[in-house]
Amino acid sequence: MASTNATSAKTAPVFHPTMSDEKMIESVSQLKEEVSGMFEACKNAMEKMNLVDVLQRLGIDRHFEKQITSTLSSIHSAEFDSSSLHEVSLRFRLLRQKGVWVSADEFNRFKNEDGRFHSDVTTDPKALLSLYNAAYLLTHDEKTLEEALLFARGHLELMRSSFKSPFAEQVSRALQIPLARTLKRVEAISYIPEYKHEQTYSPAILELAKLDFNLLQRLHQKERQGISLWWNELSRDIGLDYVRDRIVECYFWSYTVHYEEEYARARMILAKLFMLTSLLDDTYDVHATLEECRDLHKAVERWDESDVSLLPEYLKKFFLKVISNFREFEDELEPHEKYRNTYNIKGEAEWFHNNYIPNFKEQVNVSTITAGGQVLSVGLLVGMGDVATKEAFEWAIGNSDAIRACGEVSRFMDDMSAFKNGRNKMDVASSVECYIKEHNVTSEVALIKIGSMVEDAWKTINQAPFKHRALLPVVQRVTNLAKSMTLLFLDKRDAYTYSKDFKEDVGQPFRQSYPPLILESYGRVRNAQEIAHPLSYHPVSACQPPIPSNSKAEHKCKTSVIFLHCTSLI
């Protein structure tokens, strides 16, 4: 009998009671009120900064924008003479991320007269990680932050084998992609299970994060289904045999720019724009003849259905479908927003068909535009509501410094990946190949140079919040676009072109939603699984650290986790 019971216990399915959307929304509303009150309860600046940092990393800061703005404003205006490197670094990062300028001279207090950091700093891993993440918000000509970044990274790498979970995982993530370049949804997925081990852990904050995550996931699942139906109809109607199925990848991009519920309209429009742009790019790059490219370019420029007669038979349906979809975008806009679609309405083909290798400057000037940074920066604004002002559109369409820098991050990371993996025979010479030919250098030298240009582009992006403070919400969306490129092309891979492994080999733990916590009136927190099976549930001890991840699986999980969230919607 005992054996039978044991076998039954082993084979019994894990039970996760579900909550209705209405119940979840009600709980979220109550928890938001409770968490909102925590701002007033904070006793000092450090408690306030910790609260803001936690809310941001859990991905629920959008619910408390007014409180966070007020809190950071008061922190910035108040005197701050902390002797803690962690505290100074955290303040620096939080304020700069919000578009508030803080001088890098703040870190001079931790240096000796010779300009080197105090030796005692190297024994404080938490301070080193905070410094490292803060330093990645550097702009041009900030040598202090460049030195701080190298200093912190070097010591973290030397010490990382001695770190315990979950700090070890946080360091590993940061060394791959620093917090300043990490998409919020990526960090939230990792940080939600880690947060309970923090000294400042609050059950109410954690439950809010889990419920909010699950609610958004349900919305994204519905959208993913809608995008699939739209794409199936589109691809069937246009009948192009070279069409690549990039539903997940394109929804991923849109989702990383706009993951919030209030931007559902903007997210869906942008996802469709990504897919139409990808299809257009494939047509130009690998299928159409030079003459057909020129004719399609003319038709797109004129934007008139009557020009369909200029095109070959196989492109006519495609051209008409593109126009009809942009009209559908316009139909989703309010009357006072109709002008936006006007903003939303290529030289590489010439190089390919003439077997021409441009010089490095020519290649960069054209390829950073064809990388799509500008058109997508305009497209992401279309459904954004009141934030998308005419000023914002003019800033985006003008290919400003930040927009161009976003295109550079995309182009250079794509080119380094293509060089590593072997470019398609139909592709024109990349920036890496042009640099090698023009400067007669090795591939290693060229890759280092292109990598440094990516870093320079990020400095320009980091500068944008201070140069365009009135456009901060828009600048942050463009920055999200650059962050998504960092994830897709991490370690010179190309997760867009070769996405199979990226979507599949990331492990099962993140395929399921987070089981909610139940907050009881007497203050004890119980997992929903415990409530369903109160006698058989045996939670892991709070004192027991999480089981370390396999290093290979951990790498894939940390760099691909947001993509998995999208693939789990299929």
Coordinates of C-alpha atoms in Angstrom, one line a residue:
M1 CA 0.0 0.0 0.0
A2 CA 2.8 2.3 0.9
S3 CA 4.5 1.6 -2.4
T4 CA 1.2 2.4 -4.3
N5 CA 0.8 5.7 -2.5
A6 CA 4.4 6.6 -3.2
T7 CA 4.0 5.9 -6.9
S8 CA 0.7 7.8 -7.0
A9 CA 2.4 10.8 -5.4
K10 CA 5.2 10.8 -7.9
T11 CA 2.9 10.6 -10.9
A12 CA 0.2 12.9 -9.7
P13 CA 0.0 16.1 -11.9
V14 CA 1.0 19.4 -10.4
F15 CA -2.1 21.4 -9.7
H16 CA -2.1 25.2 -10.2
P17 CA -5.5 26.7 -9.5
T18 CA -6.3 29.5 -11.9
M19 CA -7.9 32.8 -11.1
S20 CA -10.4 34.5 -13.4
D21 CA -9.3 37.7 -15.0
E22 CA -11.9 39.6 -13.0
K23 CA -10.5 38.2 -9.7
M24 CA -7.0 39.0 -10.7
I25 CA -7.8 42.5 -11.7
E26 CA -9.6 43.1 -8.4
S27 CA -6.6 41.7 -6.5
V28 CA -4.2 43.9 -8.5
S29 CA -6.2 47.0 -7.7
Q30 CA -6.1 46.3 -4.0
L31 CA -2.4 45.5 -4.0
K32 CA -1.6 48.6 -6.0
E33 CA -3.1 50.7 -3.2
E34 CA -1.1 48.8 -0.6
V35 CA 2.2 49.2 -2.5
S36 CA 1.4 52.9 -3.2
G37 CA 1.3 53.5 0.5
M38 CA 4.8 52.2 0.8
F39 CA 6.3 55.3 -0.7
E40 CA 5.0 57.3 2.3
A41 CA 6.2 54.7 4.7
C42 CA 9.8 54.9 3.5
K43 CA 12.0 56.4 6.3
N44 CA 14.9 57.7 4.2
A45 CA 16.2 58.2 0.6
M46 CA 17.8 54.7 0.5
E47 CA 14.5 53.0 1.3
K48 CA 12.8 55.0 -1.4
M49 CA 15.5 54.1 -4.0
N50 CA 15.3 50.4 -3.1
L51 CA 11.5 50.5 -3.6
V52 CA 11.8 52.2 -7.0
D53 CA 14.5 49.8 -8.1
V54 CA 12.5 46.7 -7.1
L55 CA 9.3 48.0 -8.8
Q56 CA 11.3 48.6 -12.0
R57 CA 13.0 45.3 -12.0
L58 CA 9.7 43.4 -11.4
G59 CA 8.2 45.3 -14.3
I60 CA 5.4 47.0 -12.3
D61 CA 6.8 50.5 -12.0
R62 CA 4.3 51.8 -14.6
H63 CA 1.6 51.5 -12.0
F64 CA 3.4 54.1 -9.8
E65 CA 4.7 56.6 -12.3
K66 CA 3.6 59.7 -10.4
Q67 CA 5.0 58.4 -7.1
I68 CA 8.3 57.4 -8.7
T69 CA 8.7 60.7 -10.5
S70 CA 8.0 62.6 -7.3
T71 CA 10.3 60.4 -5.3
L72 CA 13.2 60.7 -7.7
S73 CA 12.7 64.4 -8.0
S74 CA 13.0 64.9 -4.3
I75 CA 16.1 62.6 -4.1
H76 CA 17.8 64.6 -6.8
S77 CA 17.1 67.9 -5.1
A78 CA 18.1 66.7 -1.7
E79 CA 21.7 66.7 -0.4
F80 CA 23.3 63.2 -0.8
D81 CA 26.7 62.6 0.7
S82 CA 26.6 58.8 1.2
S83 CA 29.9 57.0 1.6
S84 CA 28.4 53.8 0.2
L85 CA 29.4 53.0 -3.4
H86 CA 26.2 50.9 -3.8
E87 CA 24.0 53.7 -2.8
V88 CA 25.7 56.3 -4.9
S89 CA 25.6 54.0 -7.9
L90 CA 22.0 53.1 -7.5
R91 CA 21.0 56.8 -7.2
F92 CA 23.1 57.6 -10.3
R93 CA 21.4 54.8 -12.4
L94 CA 17.9 55.6 -11.3
L95 CA 18.2 59.3 -12.0
R96 CA 19.9 58.9 -15.4
Q97 CA 17.4 56.4 -16.5
K98 CA 14.7 59.0 -15.7
G99 CA 16.4 61.6 -17.8
V100 CA 17.9 63.5 -14.8
W101 CA 21.5 64.4 -15.3
V102 CA 24.0 63.3 -12.6
S103 CA 27.7 64.0 -13.0
A104 CA 30.1 61.1 -13.1
D105 CA 32.2 63.1 -10.6
E106 CA 30.0 61.5 -8.0
F107 CA 32.3 58.5 -8.1
N108 CA 35.5 60.5 -7.5
R109 CA 34.9 60.2 -3.7
F110 CA 35.7 56.5 -4.0
K111 CA 39.1 57.1 -5.7
N112 CA 42.6 57.7 -4.5
E113 CA 44.7 60.6 -5.6
D114 CA 46.1 58.6 -8.4
G115 CA 42.6 58.2 -9.8
R116 CA 42.3 54.5 -8.9
F117 CA 39.3 53.1 -6.9
H118 CA 39.9 52.4 -3.2
S119 CA 41.0 48.9 -2.6
D120 CA 38.2 48.2 -0.1
V121 CA 35.7 48.5 -2.9
T122 CA 37.0 45.3 -4.4
T123 CA 35.7 43.3 -1.4
D124 CA 32.1 44.5 -1.9
P125 CA 30.5 42.5 -4.7
K126 CA 27.1 44.3 -4.4
A127 CA 28.7 47.7 -4.8
L128 CA 30.7 46.4 -7.8
L129 CA 27.6 45.2 -9.5
S130 CA 25.8 48.5 -8.8
L131 CA 28.8 50.4 -10.2
Y132 CA 28.9 48.2 -13.2
N133 CA 25.2 48.6 -14.1
A134 CA 25.4 52.4 -13.5
A135 CA 28.5 52.9 -15.6
Y136 CA 26.7 51.5 -18.7
L137 CA 24.7 54.7 -18.8
L138 CA 27.8 56.6 -19.9
T139 CA 27.7 59.2 -22.7
H140 CA 30.5 60.4 -24.9
D141 CA 33.7 61.6 -23.3
E142 CA 33.0 60.2 -19.8
K143 CA 36.3 58.6 -19.1
T144 CA 35.5 58.1 -15.4
L145 CA 32.6 55.8 -16.3
E146 CA 34.7 53.9 -18.9
E147 CA 37.3 53.2 -16.2
A148 CA 34.6 52.3 -13.7
L149 CA 33.0 49.8 -16.1
L150 CA 36.3 48.0 -16.8
F151 CA 37.2 48.1 -13.1
A152 CA 33.9 46.6 -11.9
R153 CA 33.7 44.0 -14.7
G154 CA 37.2 42.8 -14.1
H155 CA 36.7 42.2 -10.4
L156 CA 33.2 40.7 -10.8
E157 CA 34.6 38.2 -13.3
L158 CA 37.4 37.3 -10.9
M159 CA 35.0 36.8 -8.0
R160 CA 32.0 35.3 -9.7
S161 CA 32.8 31.6 -8.9
S162 CA 32.4 32.4 -5.2
F163 CA 29.0 34.0 -5.5
K164 CA 25.8 32.3 -4.2
S165 CA 22.4 32.2 -5.7
P166 CA 20.5 34.4 -6.5
F167 CA 23.3 37.0 -6.6
A168 CA 25.4 34.7 -8.8
E169 CA 22.6 34.7 -11.4
Q170 CA 22.2 38.5 -11.3
V171 CA 25.9 38.9 -11.9
S172 CA 25.9 36.4 -14.8
R173 CA 23.0 38.3 -16.4
A174 CA 24.7 41.6 -16.1
L175 CA 27.9 40.4 -17.5
Q176 CA 26.0 39.3 -20.6
I177 CA 23.7 42.2 -20.9
P178 CA 24.0 45.0 -18.3
L179 CA 20.8 46.1 -16.5
A180 CA 20.7 49.4 -18.4
R181 CA 20.4 47.5 -21.7
T182 CA 18.1 44.8 -20.4
L183 CA 14.4 44.7 -21.5
K184 CA 12.1 45.1 -18.6
R185 CA 10.2 41.9 -19.4
V186 CA 13.4 39.9 -19.5
E187 CA 14.5 41.2 -16.1
A188 CA 11.0 40.7 -14.6
I189 CA 10.9 37.0 -15.6
S190 CA 14.3 36.4 -13.9
Y191 CA 13.8 38.7 -10.9
I192 CA 10.3 37.6 -9.8
P193 CA 11.6 34.2 -8.4
E194 CA 14.7 35.9 -7.0
Y195 CA 12.9 38.8 -5.2
K196 CA 11.8 36.7 -2.3
H197 CA 15.4 36.3 -1.2
E198 CA 16.0 40.1 -0.9
Q199 CA 16.2 41.7 2.5
T200 CA 13.5 44.2 1.5
Y201 CA 11.1 41.4 0.3
S202 CA 7.4 42.4 0.5
P203 CA 4.8 39.7 -0.1
A204 CA 2.4 42.3 -1.4
I205 CA 4.9 43.5 -4.0
L206 CA 5.7 40.0 -5.1
E207 CA 2.0 39.0 -5.5
L208 CA 1.3 42.2 -7.5
A209 CA 4.2 41.4 -9.8
K210 CA 3.0 37.8 -10.4
L211 CA -0.6 38.7 -11.0
D212 CA 0.4 41.6 -13.3
F213 CA 2.7 39.4 -15.2
N214 CA 0.0 36.7 -15.7
L215 CA -2.6 39.2 -16.7
L216 CA -0.3 40.7 -19.4
Q217 CA 0.6 37.2 -20.6
R218 CA -3.1 36.4 -21.2
L219 CA -3.5 39.6 -23.2
H220 CA -0.3 38.8 -25.2
Q221 CA -1.6 35.3 -25.9
K222 CA -4.8 36.7 -27.4
E223 CA -2.8 39.2 -29.5
R224 CA -0.5 36.4 -30.7
Q225 CA -3.5 34.4 -32.0
G226 CA -4.8 37.5 -33.8
I227 CA -1.5 38.2 -35.4
S228 CA -1.3 34.6 -36.6
L229 CA -4.7 34.8 -38.3
W230 CA -3.8 38.1 -39.9
W231 CA -0.5 36.7 -41.3
N232 CA -2.1 33.5 -42.5
E233 CA -4.6 35.5 -44.5
L234 CA -2.0 37.9 -45.8
S235 CA 0.4 35.2 -47.0
R236 CA -2.3 33.2 -48.6
D237 CA -3.6 36.2 -50.5
I238 CA -0.3 37.5 -51.8
G239 CA 1.0 34.0 -52.7
L240 CA 4.7 34.7 -52.5
D241 CA 6.7 31.4 -52.2
Y242 CA 9.7 33.1 -50.6
V243 CA 7.7 34.5 -47.7
R244 CA 9.4 33.6 -44.3
D245 CA 7.2 32.8 -41.4
R246 CA 8.5 35.3 -38.8
I247 CA 5.3 35.7 -36.7
V248 CA 7.0 35.1 -33.4
E249 CA 10.0 37.2 -34.2
C250 CA 8.1 40.2 -35.3
Y251 CA 5.6 40.0 -32.4
F252 CA 8.6 39.8 -30.1
W253 CA 10.1 43.0 -31.5
S254 CA 6.8 44.8 -31.0
Y255 CA 6.3 43.3 -27.6
T256 CA 9.7 44.5 -26.4
V257 CA 8.9 48.0 -27.4
H258 CA 5.4 48.1 -26.0
Y259 CA 4.6 45.4 -23.5
E260 CA 2.1 47.3 -21.4
E261 CA -1.7 46.8 -21.6
E262 CA -2.4 50.5 -22.5
Y263 CA -0.3 50.2 -25.6
A264 CA -2.1 47.2 -27.1
R265 CA -3.1 49.2 -30.2
A266 CA 0.5 50.5 -30.8
R267 CA 1.9 47.0 -30.2
M268 CA -0.4 45.4 -32.8
I269 CA 0.2 48.0 -35.4
L270 CA 4.0 47.8 -34.9
A271 CA 4.0 44.0 -35.1
K272 CA 2.2 44.2 -38.5
L273 CA 4.6 46.9 -39.6
F274 CA 7.6 44.7 -38.7
M275 CA 6.2 41.8 -40.7
L276 CA 5.4 44.0 -43.8
T277 CA 8.8 45.5 -43.6
S278 CA 10.5 42.1 -43.3
L279 CA 8.6 40.9 -46.3
L280 CA 9.5 44.0 -48.3
D281 CA 13.2 43.6 -47.3
D282 CA 13.2 39.9 -48.5
T283 CA 11.7 41.1 -51.8
Y284 CA 14.4 43.7 -52.3
D285 CA 17.3 41.6 -51.0
V286 CA 16.9 38.1 -52.3
H287 CA 14.1 37.9 -55.0
A288 CA 13.4 40.9 -57.1
T289 CA 15.6 41.9 -60.1
L290 CA 17.2 45.3 -60.1
E291 CA 14.6 46.7 -62.4
E292 CA 11.8 45.2 -60.3
C293 CA 13.4 46.8 -57.2
R294 CA 13.4 50.2 -58.9
D295 CA 9.7 49.8 -60.0
L296 CA 8.6 48.7 -56.6
H297 CA 10.5 51.6 -55.0
K298 CA 8.7 54.1 -57.3
A299 CA 5.4 52.6 -56.5
V300 CA 6.0 52.8 -52.8
E301 CA 7.2 56.4 -53.1
R302 CA 4.0 57.4 -55.0
W303 CA 1.7 55.4 -52.8
D304 CA -1.0 55.1 -55.4
E305 CA -3.0 52.0 -56.2
S306 CA -2.9 53.0 -59.9
D307 CA 0.8 52.4 -60.0
V308 CA 0.2 48.6 -59.6
S309 CA 0.5 48.4 -63.3
L310 CA 4.2 49.2 -63.1
L311 CA 4.9 46.0 -61.2
P312 CA 5.4 42.4 -62.3
E313 CA 2.4 40.2 -61.7
Y314 CA 3.8 38.5 -58.6
L315 CA 4.2 41.8 -56.8
K316 CA 0.9 43.4 -57.6
K317 CA -1.1 41.6 -54.9
F318 CA 1.7 42.3 -52.4
F319 CA 1.7 46.1 -53.2
L320 CA -2.1 46.3 -52.9
K321 CA -2.1 44.4 -49.6
V322 CA 0.5 46.8 -48.1
I323 CA -1.6 49.8 -49.0
S324 CA -4.8 48.2 -47.7
N325 CA -3.1 47.3 -44.4
F326 CA -1.9 50.9 -43.9
R327 CA -5.5 52.0 -44.4
E328 CA -6.5 49.6 -41.7
F329 CA -3.9 51.2 -39.4
E330 CA -5.5 54.5 -40.1
D331 CA -9.0 53.1 -39.4
E332 CA -7.8 52.2 -35.9
L333 CA -6.8 55.8 -35.2
E334 CA -9.1 58.5 -33.8
P335 CA -10.0 61.4 -36.2
H336 CA -7.4 63.7 -34.6
E337 CA -4.7 61.1 -35.0
K338 CA -5.2 60.4 -38.7
Y339 CA -2.2 62.5 -39.7
R340 CA 0.1 60.0 -38.0
N341 CA -0.3 57.4 -40.8
T342 CA 1.2 59.9 -43.3
Y343 CA 4.5 59.7 -41.4
N344 CA 4.2 55.9 -41.5
I345 CA 3.8 55.8 -45.4
K346 CA 16.4 51.2 -50.9
G347 CA 20.4 51.8 -52.4
E348 CA 21.6 48.3 -51.4
A349 CA 19.9 46.7 -54.3
E350 CA 22.0 48.7 -56.7
W351 CA 25.2 47.5 -55.0
F352 CA 24.2 43.9 -55.1
H353 CA 23.1 43.8 -58.7
N354 CA 26.3 45.6 -59.8
N355 CA 28.5 43.5 -57.6
Y356 CA 29.8 46.7 -56.0
I357 CA 31.6 46.8 -52.7
P358 CA 31.1 50.4 -51.3
N359 CA 33.7 52.1 -49.2
F360 CA 33.1 51.9 -45.4
K361 CA 31.5 55.4 -45.1
E362 CA 29.1 54.7 -47.9
Q363 CA 28.2 51.3 -46.5
V364 CA 27.4 52.7 -43.0
N365 CA 25.4 55.7 -44.3
V366 CA 23.1 53.6 -46.4
S367 CA 23.0 50.4 -44.3
T368 CA 22.1 52.1 -41.0
I369 CA 19.0 53.4 -42.8
T370 CA 18.0 50.1 -44.4
A371 CA 18.5 48.5 -40.9
G372 CA 15.0 50.0 -40.3
G373 CA 15.7 52.1 -37.2
Q374 CA 14.1 55.2 -38.6
V375 CA 11.0 53.6 -40.2
L376 CA 10.3 51.5 -37.1
S377 CA 10.9 54.4 -34.8
V378 CA 8.2 56.2 -36.7
G379 CA 6.0 53.2 -36.7
L380 CA 6.2 52.6 -33.0
L381 CA 4.6 56.0 -32.4
V382 CA 1.5 55.5 -34.5
G383 CA -0.8 54.0 -31.9
M384 CA 0.7 55.5 -28.8
G385 CA -2.0 58.0 -27.9
D386 CA -1.3 61.5 -26.6
V387 CA 2.4 60.7 -26.2
A388 CA 2.8 60.6 -30.0
T389 CA 2.8 64.3 -30.7
K390 CA 3.7 66.0 -34.1
E391 CA 6.9 67.0 -32.4
A392 CA 7.7 63.4 -31.6
F393 CA 7.0 62.3 -35.2
E394 CA 9.2 65.1 -36.6
W395 CA 12.0 64.0 -34.3
A396 CA 11.7 60.4 -35.5
I397 CA 11.3 61.2 -39.2
G398 CA 14.2 63.6 -39.0
N399 CA 16.6 60.7 -38.3
S400 CA 17.9 62.4 -35.2
D401 CA 21.1 61.3 -33.5
A402 CA 19.3 58.7 -31.3
I403 CA 17.3 57.3 -34.2
R404 CA 20.4 56.9 -36.2
A405 CA 22.3 55.4 -33.3
C406 CA 19.5 52.8 -32.9
G407 CA 20.0 51.9 -36.6
E408 CA 23.7 51.6 -36.0
V409 CA 23.3 49.2 -33.1
S410 CA 21.0 47.1 -35.3
R411 CA 23.2 47.2 -38.4
F412 CA 26.6 46.7 -36.7
M413 CA 25.4 43.8 -34.5
D414 CA 23.7 42.2 -37.5
D415 CA 26.8 42.6 -39.6
M416 CA 29.1 41.1 -36.9
S417 CA 26.7 38.1 -36.6
A418 CA 26.6 37.6 -40.4
F419 CA 30.3 37.7 -40.6
K420 CA 30.6 35.1 -37.9
N421 CA 27.9 32.8 -39.2
G422 CA 28.6 33.3 -42.9
R423 CA 26.5 35.8 -44.9
N424 CA 23.9 34.8 -47.5
K425 CA 25.4 34.9 -51.0
M426 CA 22.7 37.3 -52.0
D427 CA 23.7 39.8 -49.3
V428 CA 25.8 42.9 -50.1
A429 CA 29.2 43.4 -48.4
S430 CA 28.7 44.1 -44.7
S431 CA 30.4 46.9 -42.7
V432 CA 32.9 44.3 -41.4
E433 CA 33.9 43.3 -44.9
C434 CA 34.1 46.9 -46.1
Y435 CA 36.3 47.8 -43.2
I436 CA 38.6 44.9 -43.8
K437 CA 39.0 45.8 -47.5
E438 CA 39.4 49.5 -47.1
H439 CA 41.9 49.4 -44.2
N440 CA 43.6 46.1 -45.1
V441 CA 43.2 44.7 -41.6
T442 CA 42.4 41.3 -40.1
S443 CA 38.9 40.2 -39.3
E444 CA 39.7 40.4 -35.6
V445 CA 40.7 44.1 -35.9
A446 CA 37.6 44.9 -37.9
L447 CA 35.3 43.2 -35.4
I448 CA 36.9 45.1 -32.6
K449 CA 36.3 48.3 -34.5
I450 CA 32.7 47.6 -35.3
G451 CA 32.1 46.5 -31.7
S452 CA 33.5 49.9 -30.5
M453 CA 31.1 51.6 -32.9
V454 CA 28.2 49.8 -31.3
E455 CA 29.4 51.2 -27.9
D456 CA 29.6 54.7 -29.4
A457 CA 26.1 54.4 -30.6
W458 CA 24.9 53.4 -27.2
K459 CA 26.6 56.5 -25.8
T460 CA 24.5 58.6 -28.2
I461 CA 21.3 56.7 -27.2
N462 CA 22.2 57.3 -23.5
Q463 CA 22.6 61.0 -24.2
A464 CA 19.1 61.4 -25.8
P465 CA 17.0 61.5 -22.6
F466 CA 18.9 64.7 -21.5
K467 CA 18.9 66.3 -25.0
H468 CA 15.2 65.6 -25.6
R469 CA 13.7 65.6 -22.1
A470 CA 10.2 66.6 -23.3
L471 CA 10.2 63.4 -25.5
L472 CA 11.4 61.1 -22.8
P473 CA 8.6 58.5 -23.2
V474 CA 9.3 58.3 -26.9
V475 CA 13.1 58.1 -26.4
Q476 CA 12.5 55.2 -24.0
R477 CA 10.6 53.3 -26.7
V478 CA 13.4 53.8 -29.3
T479 CA 15.8 52.7 -26.6
N480 CA 13.7 49.5 -26.2
L481 CA 14.2 48.9 -29.9
A482 CA 18.0 49.0 -29.5
K483 CA 17.8 46.7 -26.4
S484 CA 15.9 44.1 -28.4
M485 CA 18.8 44.1 -30.9
T486 CA 21.2 43.5 -28.1
L487 CA 19.3 40.4 -27.1
L488 CA 18.8 39.1 -30.6
F489 CA 22.4 39.4 -31.7
L490 CA 24.1 38.6 -28.3
D491 CA 27.4 36.9 -28.8
K492 CA 27.2 37.5 -32.6
R493 CA 24.3 35.1 -33.1
D494 CA 21.4 36.0 -35.3
A495 CA 18.2 34.9 -33.5
Y496 CA 16.0 36.4 -36.2
T497 CA 17.4 34.5 -39.2
Y498 CA 18.3 31.4 -37.3
S499 CA 15.6 31.4 -34.6
K500 CA 14.8 27.7 -34.1
D501 CA 17.3 27.0 -31.3
F502 CA 16.6 30.4 -29.8
K503 CA 12.9 29.6 -29.4
E504 CA 13.1 26.0 -28.4
D505 CA 16.2 25.3 -26.3
V506 CA 15.6 27.5 -23.4
G507 CA 14.1 25.1 -20.9
Q508 CA 10.6 24.6 -19.6
P509 CA 10.5 26.6 -16.3
F510 CA 9.4 29.8 -18.1
R511 CA 6.7 28.3 -20.2
Q512 CA 4.2 28.5 -17.3
S513 CA 2.7 31.5 -15.6
Y514 CA 3.6 32.3 -12.1
P515 CA 1.2 30.7 -9.5
P516 CA -0.3 33.5 -7.5
L517 CA 0.2 34.0 -3.8
I518 CA -2.8 34.3 -1.4
L519 CA -2.4 37.1 1.1
E520 CA -4.4 36.1 4.2
S521 CA -5.8 38.6 6.8
Y522 CA -3.5 37.4 9.5
G523 CA -0.4 38.2 7.4
R524 CA 0.8 34.7 6.3
V525 CA 1.5 34.1 2.6
R526 CA 0.4 30.8 1.1
N527 CA 1.0 29.5 -2.4
A528 CA -2.2 28.6 -4.3
Q529 CA -0.9 25.1 -4.7
E530 CA -0.7 24.8 -0.9
I531 CA -4.3 25.9 -0.6
A532 CA -5.4 23.2 -3.1
H533 CA -3.4 20.5 -1.3
P534 CA -2.8 21.7 2.3
L535 CA -1.6 18.3 3.6
S536 CA 0.7 17.3 0.7
Y537 CA 2.3 20.5 -0.2
H538 CA 5.9 20.8 1.0
P539 CA 7.5 24.2 0.0
V540 CA 11.2 24.6 -0.3
S541 CA 12.7 26.1 2.9
A542 CA 13.2 29.9 2.7
C543 CA 16.7 29.3 3.9
Q544 CA 17.5 26.8 1.1
P545 CA 19.0 28.6 -1.9
P546 CA 17.6 27.9 -5.4
I547 CA 19.2 25.0 -7.2
P548 CA 22.0 26.4 -9.5
S549 CA 21.3 26.3 -13.2
N550 CA 23.3 24.2 -15.6
S551 CA 25.7 26.7 -17.1
K552 CA 24.8 26.0 -20.8
A553 CA 21.1 26.0 -20.1
E554 CA 21.5 29.1 -17.9
H555 CA 23.1 30.9 -20.8
K556 CA 20.3 30.1 -23.2
C557 CA 17.7 30.8 -20.6
K558 CA 19.0 34.2 -19.6
T559 CA 19.5 35.4 -23.2
S560 CA 16.4 33.9 -24.7
V561 CA 13.8 34.0 -22.0
I562 CA 11.7 36.8 -23.4
F563 CA 11.6 35.0 -26.8
L564 CA 10.4 31.9 -25.0
H565 CA 7.5 33.9 -23.5
C566 CA 6.5 34.7 -27.1
T567 CA 6.9 31.1 -28.4
S568 CA 4.8 29.8 -25.5
L569 CA 1.9 31.7 -27.0
I570 CA 1.9 29.5 -30.1

